[in-house]
Structure formats: C-alpha cells, structure tokens
C-alpha cells in the first residue's frame, strides 16, 4: 500500500513543477504529516525530493529527475479508456486505478504536452444519468464489475420485480451497460447449467444490477469468453426488442407539422420514427395521420398530452373521449371571467 502511494507521489511531482503538502495530502488521501514522512523516505531512497519552506513552499523534484515507473498495468490501461465517465468509474470501484493510469500517461508526456489531460477535461465531460433523477449506486456493482473485468463466473440472487420471489442464477458476466443512470449486466447462462433449468443454458440475458440482492464470485476459475460477442451490438438489439415488447397497444393520432416535429420528444424516438415513416401524406389542413404503438392508453394519454393541440387522437374512442374531457375542463378553467 505504501509503495504504491510513494510511486504515485513521485508521478504527481514529475507531472507538476511543485505541489504543496496540502495538495499532495488531498491527492494521496493522507495527512500532511504522512506526506512529510513519505517525502523523507523517498529522499533516503535516492529520489531527489526537495521541500521548499515558507508560505509559498512545497515539494518538487530537482535535477530533472525522471522515473521509469510509467508502464501501464492491464487494469490501468483498461480503466483509462473509461476515464471520460468519472461517475461510472467511481461506482465500479475503479477511480483509483484510472487515476494511477492518468498519472503514468501524464508523466510520460513531453513537458510541452503535460497540460493536455487538464485541458481535455475542461472541455469534455459525460454526465450519464437523466435529468432530475439520482439513481442509487447498486451495492453489488463493484463485485459485478470485478467479475466482468476478470472473466469470473458469479452466483447471484435476483428479483425481477418488487412483488416477485428471488431466483438464484449462475452467470458468466460479459459486460456492463449504463443506460440513463441505470446499470445493466449482459451475461451468459453457463453451458453446464441443468438443461431443464431456466433460462436456457448458453443464452445471453440482461439483468438490472440494482435487482441483485446478492452477488458472489464463484471460486478462482475463469470462464472462456465467446470471441464473437459484441457488447454494443447485443445491447442495441436487446434494447430495441425490449422497447417493442412493451408496446402492446395502438393509437391513431392526427398531427400538425409542429406535432410531427414534437412527436420524437413526446414518445420513444424509434417508435415515433416507425409511425411517421408509415404515415400518409398531409391532408388539406397540413396534418398527418399516423398509427402509433404505445405501452397502454394510460401511458399514451400522458405522452400525447405534452403535444397539446398539435395532436388529435382519433382512436381508440375511449382515449379520444378522455382528451375531449380534458379539453372541456381546460376550456372552463381558462374561460374569461364574466363577473362584474
């Protein structure tokens, strides 16, 4: 532990002209007294760490000292590719690994390029969760992430829904996906699973990580990955299947030009695209009639209400009547007052 901290201290000082004791303590997550002791230990080991005294003092390397300890370990190299997703790294327990990788890269850069990590971070940032939502980090996520990185099988207990009983699953975790702040595990059911068991052995499935009630890495064995598995392609296919699977009803809606432009923002964009591509030409009033796949009439009411008068529901009749009632209530609510 201390050896890793000493290496990190050297890399920090190599990447910057000088750092105060407080800055080093913050970066290393130790006290300033520990920084003083570590600097002394490095000096005794032959690393020329010099401490400037006074208010403007700090620690620096002298004599153009350069460490050769800049080679990236595999976990650091892998984590570096995720360094643009700081929240995801933190939730998976990889923040320190990525930090060490960035320091090694910075230490290996020419002095003229030494500020590139900072300038890039100031210009690009990915904030994955949706607005107005703060999904909690699943407790099992670091364990699942460790198993994904190391190709280690897991034994997990999973609850499909709040009212459903837990089931136990032996899984080969292939990849993690962060979608709108929610973590999903793409995993394969091992081939050696009982052929009578469900789900089918050898099949790939998707699990919400926050629905795992417990996760254990199964022994020291590694599973053999299918080299043909493509995580982005698999996720895209399953996401489209899921989106279509919940669309069990249809509504017929007549849209103005503004309604056509707003439909992809009111409903699922893929569903809107499918409906609009199958729609006919605009009528004499410039409106387009489309048949829209929806989850239910209740959901369609909430979604299409956002379009206001730019969308007229034609069918089913009960949904049209509901919008008509809404319109009458709104008309009464906003009618000019006749008092006085």
Short mmCIF file of C-alpha atoms in Angstrom, two decimals:
data_model
loop_
_atom_site.label_atom_id
_atom_site.label_comp_id
_atom_site.label_asym_id
_atom_site.label_seq_id
_atom_site.Cartn_x
_atom_site.Cartn_y
_atom_site.Cartn_z
CA UNK A 1 0.00 0.00 0.00
CA UNK A 2 2.72 2.47 0.96
CA UNK A 3 4.88 1.52 -2.03
CA UNK A 4 2.01 2.35 -4.40
CA UNK A 5 1.49 5.66 -2.60
CA UNK A 6 5.19 6.56 -2.89
CA UNK A 7 5.15 5.82 -6.63
CA UNK A 8 2.05 7.96 -7.03
CA UNK A 9 3.73 10.80 -5.13
CA UNK A 10 6.74 10.69 -7.47
CA UNK A 11 4.48 10.70 -10.53
CA UNK A 12 2.49 13.64 -9.19
CA UNK A 13 5.67 15.65 -8.63
CA UNK A 14 7.02 14.64 -12.02
CA UNK A 15 3.83 15.90 -13.71
CA UNK A 16 3.84 19.29 -11.94
CA UNK A 17 6.61 21.76 -11.15
CA UNK A 18 5.71 21.91 -7.44
CA UNK A 19 2.95 20.83 -5.06
CA UNK A 20 2.18 21.91 -1.53
CA UNK A 21 1.87 19.45 1.30
CA UNK A 22 -1.87 20.08 1.43
CA UNK A 23 -2.24 19.36 -2.31
CA UNK A 24 -0.29 16.11 -2.03
CA UNK A 25 -2.25 15.08 1.05
CA UNK A 26 -5.50 15.63 -0.82
CA UNK A 27 -4.36 13.70 -3.91
CA UNK A 28 -2.95 10.81 -1.86
CA UNK A 29 -5.80 10.80 0.68
CA UNK A 30 -3.42 11.00 3.65
CA UNK A 31 -2.43 13.58 6.25
CA UNK A 32 0.22 16.25 5.64
CA UNK A 33 2.35 14.56 8.30
CA UNK A 34 2.27 11.36 6.24
CA UNK A 35 3.32 13.38 3.17
CA UNK A 36 6.32 14.68 5.11
CA UNK A 37 7.34 11.16 6.15
CA UNK A 38 6.85 9.83 2.60
CA UNK A 39 8.99 12.65 1.15
CA UNK A 40 11.74 11.81 3.62
CA UNK A 41 11.52 8.11 2.71
CA UNK A 42 11.82 8.91 -0.99
CA UNK A 43 14.81 11.16 -0.35
CA UNK A 44 16.54 8.42 1.66
CA UNK A 45 15.88 6.02 -1.22
CA UNK A 46 17.67 8.31 -3.66
CA UNK A 47 14.70 10.13 -5.20
CA UNK A 48 15.62 13.85 -5.13
CA UNK A 49 12.50 15.25 -3.47
CA UNK A 50 13.16 18.78 -2.22
CA UNK A 51 10.95 20.60 0.29
CA UNK A 52 10.77 24.39 0.00
CA UNK A 53 9.97 26.03 3.30
CA UNK A 54 7.76 29.04 3.93
CA UNK A 55 4.28 30.15 2.89
CA UNK A 56 4.98 29.65 -0.81
CA UNK A 57 6.82 26.40 -0.20
CA UNK A 58 6.06 22.93 -1.40
CA UNK A 59 7.61 19.75 -2.72
CA UNK A 60 9.38 19.32 -6.04
CA UNK A 61 11.80 17.05 -7.85
CA UNK A 62 15.23 18.52 -8.59
CA UNK A 63 17.88 17.84 -11.19
CA UNK A 64 15.43 16.91 -13.96
CA UNK A 65 14.70 13.63 -12.24
CA UNK A 66 12.51 11.25 -14.31
CA UNK A 67 11.09 7.99 -13.05
CA UNK A 68 10.86 4.99 -15.35
CA UNK A 69 7.86 3.62 -13.47
CA UNK A 70 5.43 4.70 -16.19
CA UNK A 71 4.41 1.36 -17.72
CA UNK A 72 0.66 0.79 -17.58
CA UNK A 73 -0.63 -2.38 -15.94
CA UNK A 74 -3.54 -4.06 -17.75
CA UNK A 75 -6.23 -2.88 -15.27
CA UNK A 76 -4.89 0.68 -15.52
CA UNK A 77 -4.87 0.61 -19.32
CA UNK A 78 -8.42 -0.74 -19.40
CA UNK A 79 -9.65 1.81 -16.88
CA UNK A 80 -8.01 4.62 -18.85
CA UNK A 81 -10.47 4.05 -21.70
CA UNK A 82 -13.29 4.77 -19.24
CA UNK A 83 -11.72 7.88 -17.77
CA UNK A 84 -14.25 10.11 -19.54
CA UNK A 85 -17.01 8.61 -17.40
CA UNK A 86 -15.87 9.58 -13.88
CA UNK A 87 -19.17 8.72 -12.22
CA UNK A 88 -19.18 5.24 -13.73
CA UNK A 89 -15.56 4.65 -12.66
CA UNK A 90 -16.38 5.69 -9.11
CA UNK A 91 -19.43 3.42 -8.91
CA UNK A 92 -17.48 0.42 -10.24
CA UNK A 93 -14.65 0.99 -7.76
CA UNK A 94 -12.11 1.87 -10.48
CA UNK A 95 -11.47 5.53 -9.67
CA UNK A 96 -8.04 4.94 -8.07
CA UNK A 97 -6.95 2.63 -10.90
CA UNK A 98 -7.87 5.19 -13.54
CA UNK A 99 -6.16 7.95 -11.55
CA UNK A 100 -2.91 5.95 -11.47
CA UNK A 101 -3.16 5.34 -15.21
CA UNK A 102 -3.68 9.03 -15.97
CA UNK A 103 -0.69 9.94 -13.81
CA UNK A 104 1.54 7.49 -15.66
CA UNK A 105 0.43 8.83 -19.01
CA UNK A 106 0.99 12.42 -17.84
CA UNK A 107 4.45 11.51 -16.54
CA UNK A 108 5.41 10.03 -19.91
CA UNK A 109 4.35 13.11 -21.89
CA UNK A 110 6.74 15.74 -23.11
CA UNK A 111 6.78 18.89 -20.94
CA UNK A 112 5.06 20.85 -23.74
CA UNK A 113 2.14 18.37 -23.67
CA UNK A 114 1.95 17.95 -19.91
CA UNK A 115 -1.23 20.05 -19.59
CA UNK A 116 -3.27 18.06 -22.16
CA UNK A 117 -5.16 15.90 -19.62
CA UNK A 118 -6.32 19.03 -17.79
CA UNK A 119 -7.29 20.93 -20.91
CA UNK A 120 -9.25 17.96 -22.30
CA UNK A 121 -11.11 17.52 -19.00
CA UNK A 122 -12.05 21.19 -19.07
CA UNK A 123 -13.65 20.81 -22.49
CA UNK A 124 -15.41 17.42 -22.50
CA UNK A 125 -17.42 15.72 -19.79
CA UNK A 126 -20.01 12.92 -19.88
CA UNK A 127 -22.90 13.07 -17.39
CA UNK A 128 -24.76 9.78 -17.93
CA UNK A 129 -27.84 9.93 -15.64
CA UNK A 130 -31.02 11.57 -16.87
CA UNK A 131 -32.19 14.96 -15.58
CA UNK A 132 -33.99 15.16 -12.26
CA UNK A 133 -33.03 11.65 -11.21
CA UNK A 134 -30.30 10.35 -8.94
CA UNK A 135 -30.43 6.55 -9.14
CA UNK A 136 -28.58 4.98 -6.20
CA UNK A 137 -25.42 3.01 -6.89
CA UNK A 138 -26.20 -0.73 -6.58
CA UNK A 139 -24.31 -2.26 -3.66
CA UNK A 140 -23.27 -5.24 -5.78
CA UNK A 141 -21.89 -3.16 -8.67
CA UNK A 142 -18.18 -3.25 -7.65
CA UNK A 143 -18.34 -7.05 -7.29
CA UNK A 144 -20.08 -7.43 -10.65
CA UNK A 145 -17.56 -5.08 -12.28
CA UNK A 146 -14.66 -7.08 -10.84
CA UNK A 147 -16.14 -10.27 -12.26
CA UNK A 148 -16.65 -8.64 -15.66
CA UNK A 149 -13.04 -7.42 -15.81
CA UNK A 150 -11.60 -10.79 -14.76
CA UNK A 151 -13.98 -13.11 -16.70
CA UNK A 152 -15.06 -14.76 -13.45
CA UNK A 153 -18.43 -16.53 -13.11
CA UNK A 154 -20.83 -15.32 -10.44
CA UNK A 155 -23.65 -16.77 -8.37
CA UNK A 156 -26.35 -14.14 -7.99
CA UNK A 157 -29.73 -13.84 -6.36
CA UNK A 158 -32.10 -11.75 -8.48
CA UNK A 159 -35.54 -10.25 -8.02
CA UNK A 160 -37.41 -9.47 -11.25
CA UNK A 161 -39.88 -7.12 -9.56
CA UNK A 162 -40.83 -5.80 -6.11
CA UNK A 163 -43.56 -8.41 -5.65
CA UNK A 164 -41.71 -11.38 -7.16
CA UNK A 165 -39.70 -14.03 -5.35
CA UNK A 166 -35.91 -14.15 -5.62
CA UNK A 167 -34.28 -16.59 -8.01
CA UNK A 168 -30.70 -17.83 -7.98
CA UNK A 169 -28.66 -17.64 -11.17
CA UNK A 170 -25.22 -18.91 -12.13
CA UNK A 171 -23.95 -16.41 -14.71
CA UNK A 172 -20.95 -15.59 -16.86
CA UNK A 173 -20.83 -11.76 -16.77
CA UNK A 174 -19.83 -10.42 -20.18
CA UNK A 175 -20.39 -6.68 -19.93
CA UNK A 176 -21.93 -3.74 -18.07
CA UNK A 177 -24.10 -1.07 -19.67
CA UNK A 178 -25.03 2.27 -18.08
CA UNK A 179 -28.34 3.44 -19.55
CA UNK A 180 -29.88 6.70 -18.26
CA UNK A 181 -28.25 6.21 -14.85
CA UNK A 182 -29.30 2.55 -14.51
CA UNK A 183 -26.72 -0.27 -14.64
CA UNK A 184 -27.44 -3.44 -16.61
CA UNK A 185 -25.43 -6.68 -16.76
CA UNK A 186 -25.23 -8.62 -20.01
CA UNK A 187 -24.46 -12.20 -19.04
CA UNK A 188 -24.48 -15.71 -20.45
CA UNK A 189 -26.01 -18.71 -18.69
CA UNK A 190 -23.20 -21.31 -18.43
CA UNK A 191 -23.42 -24.25 -20.83
CA UNK A 192 -23.09 -26.72 -17.94
CA UNK A 193 -26.30 -25.46 -16.34
CA UNK A 194 -29.05 -28.06 -15.93
CA UNK A 195 -30.77 -28.18 -19.39
CA UNK A 196 -34.14 -28.28 -17.62
CA UNK A 197 -33.39 -25.04 -15.81
CA UNK A 198 -34.49 -21.62 -16.92
CA UNK A 199 -33.19 -19.54 -18.59
CA UNK A 200 -31.74 -21.72 -21.36
CA UNK A 201 -28.08 -22.75 -20.96
CA UNK A 202 -25.82 -20.87 -23.35
CA UNK A 203 -28.25 -17.99 -23.81
CA UNK A 204 -27.40 -14.34 -23.20
CA UNK A 205 -29.61 -12.34 -20.85
CA UNK A 206 -29.84 -8.80 -19.48
CA UNK A 207 -30.23 -8.11 -15.74
CA UNK A 208 -30.71 -4.86 -13.85
CA UNK A 209 -27.85 -4.70 -11.36
CA UNK A 210 -29.97 -2.93 -8.73
CA UNK A 211 -32.22 -6.01 -8.62
CA UNK A 212 -29.41 -8.31 -7.50
CA UNK A 213 -29.88 -8.96 -3.80
CA UNK A 214 -26.53 -10.75 -3.51
CA UNK A 215 -23.59 -11.50 -5.80
CA UNK A 216 -20.67 -13.84 -5.18
CA UNK A 217 -17.72 -14.57 -7.44
CA UNK A 218 -17.69 -18.34 -7.94
CA UNK A 219 -14.26 -19.65 -7.00
CA UNK A 220 -10.99 -18.90 -8.77
CA UNK A 221 -11.89 -20.28 -12.20
CA UNK A 222 -12.25 -18.05 -15.26
CA UNK A 223 -14.81 -18.66 -17.95
CA UNK A 224 -13.90 -18.64 -21.64
CA UNK A 225 -15.45 -15.70 -23.43
CA UNK A 226 -17.14 -16.07 -26.79
CA UNK A 227 -14.88 -14.01 -29.06
CA UNK A 228 -17.81 -13.26 -31.36
CA UNK A 229 -19.77 -11.49 -28.61
CA UNK A 230 -20.20 -7.79 -29.48
CA UNK A 231 -21.47 -5.87 -26.47
CA UNK A 232 -22.66 -2.69 -28.29
CA UNK A 233 -24.45 -4.73 -30.99
CA UNK A 234 -26.01 -7.08 -28.42
CA UNK A 235 -27.25 -4.18 -26.31
CA UNK A 236 -28.72 -2.34 -29.29
CA UNK A 237 -30.61 -5.45 -30.40
CA UNK A 238 -31.95 -6.22 -26.91
CA UNK A 239 -32.86 -2.58 -26.25
CA UNK A 240 -34.92 -2.49 -29.43
CA UNK A 241 -36.56 -5.81 -28.56
CA UNK A 242 -37.44 -4.51 -25.10
CA UNK A 243 -38.81 -1.23 -26.42
CA UNK A 244 -41.06 -3.07 -28.88
CA UNK A 245 -42.08 -5.77 -26.41
CA UNK A 246 -43.79 -3.28 -24.08
CA UNK A 247 -45.74 -1.62 -26.92
CA UNK A 248 -48.91 -3.68 -26.73
CA UNK A 249 -51.50 -1.12 -27.87
CA UNK A 250 -52.04 1.31 -30.74
CA UNK A 251 -53.48 4.79 -31.08
CA UNK A 252 -54.34 6.68 -34.23
CA UNK A 253 -53.33 10.31 -33.99
CA UNK A 254 -53.54 13.28 -36.37
CA UNK A 255 -50.54 15.58 -36.14
CA UNK A 256 -49.87 19.13 -37.23
CA UNK A 257 -46.48 19.99 -38.66
CA UNK A 258 -45.43 21.10 -35.17
CA UNK A 259 -46.80 17.83 -33.78
CA UNK A 260 -44.72 15.85 -36.27
CA UNK A 261 -41.58 17.66 -35.09
CA UNK A 262 -42.50 17.18 -31.43
CA UNK A 263 -43.54 13.52 -31.55
CA UNK A 264 -39.97 12.09 -31.10
CA UNK A 265 -39.65 14.15 -27.91
CA UNK A 266 -43.01 13.03 -26.52
CA UNK A 267 -42.67 9.28 -27.15
CA UNK A 268 -39.83 6.84 -27.77
CA UNK A 269 -37.87 8.22 -30.78
CA UNK A 270 -37.68 4.83 -32.50
CA UNK A 271 -41.45 4.37 -32.13
CA UNK A 272 -42.06 7.88 -33.48
CA UNK A 273 -39.79 7.23 -36.45
CA UNK A 274 -41.60 3.98 -37.29
CA UNK A 275 -45.02 5.66 -37.07
CA UNK A 276 -44.06 8.69 -39.14
CA UNK A 277 -42.38 6.62 -41.86
CA UNK A 278 -45.58 4.58 -42.28
CA UNK A 279 -47.87 7.64 -42.22
CA UNK A 280 -49.55 9.07 -45.29
CA UNK A 281 -49.26 12.45 -46.94
CA UNK A 282 -50.53 15.58 -45.15
CA UNK A 283 -54.24 16.34 -45.60
CA UNK A 284 -55.68 19.67 -46.79
CA UNK A 285 -55.01 21.14 -43.34
CA UNK A 286 -51.40 20.01 -43.38
CA UNK A 287 -51.97 17.31 -40.76
CA UNK A 288 -50.58 13.77 -40.95
CA UNK A 289 -52.44 10.74 -39.57
CA UNK A 290 -50.23 8.03 -38.05
CA UNK A 291 -50.74 4.81 -36.12
CA UNK A 292 -48.56 4.87 -33.02
CA UNK A 293 -47.52 1.83 -30.98
CA UNK A 294 -47.86 2.56 -27.26
CA UNK A 295 -47.46 0.76 -23.97
CA UNK A 296 -51.07 1.45 -22.94
CA UNK A 297 -53.81 4.04 -23.35
CA UNK A 298 -52.84 5.44 -19.94
CA UNK A 299 -49.23 5.95 -21.00
CA UNK A 300 -50.31 7.36 -24.38
CA UNK A 301 -52.50 9.92 -22.61
CA UNK A 302 -49.58 11.18 -20.55
CA UNK A 303 -47.22 11.28 -23.54
CA UNK A 304 -49.51 12.87 -26.14
CA UNK A 305 -50.81 15.46 -23.68
CA UNK A 306 -47.41 17.10 -23.99
CA UNK A 307 -48.23 17.94 -27.64
CA UNK A 308 -51.41 19.83 -26.71
CA UNK A 309 -53.47 20.95 -29.72
CA UNK A 310 -50.76 19.75 -32.13
CA UNK A 311 -52.06 16.16 -31.75
CA UNK A 312 -55.65 14.96 -32.21
CA UNK A 313 -56.38 11.41 -31.06
CA UNK A 314 -58.78 9.64 -33.45
CA UNK A 315 -58.77 6.16 -31.90
CA UNK A 316 -59.38 4.31 -29.68
CA UNK A 317 -62.67 6.06 -28.83
CA UNK A 318 -62.18 5.94 -25.06
CA UNK A 319 -58.82 7.73 -25.33
CA UNK A 320 -60.30 10.34 -27.69
CA UNK A 321 -63.13 10.93 -25.20
CA UNK A 322 -60.60 11.35 -22.39
CA UNK A 323 -58.80 14.07 -24.33
CA UNK A 324 -62.18 15.68 -25.11
CA UNK A 325 -62.94 15.81 -21.38
CA UNK A 326 -59.53 17.33 -20.76
CA UNK A 327 -60.23 19.96 -23.40
CA UNK A 328 -63.59 20.85 -21.87
CA UNK A 329 -62.06 21.17 -18.42
CA UNK A 330 -59.25 23.34 -19.78
CA UNK A 331 -61.76 25.48 -21.64
CA UNK A 332 -63.74 26.06 -18.47
CA UNK A 333 -60.58 26.73 -16.49
CA UNK A 334 -59.30 29.35 -18.91
CA UNK A 335 -62.64 30.88 -19.94
CA UNK A 336 -62.82 34.68 -19.48
CA UNK A 337 -64.47 35.66 -16.23
CA UNK A 338 -67.96 37.17 -16.63
CA UNK A 339 -68.14 38.58 -13.12
CA UNK A 340 -68.70 42.32 -12.93
#
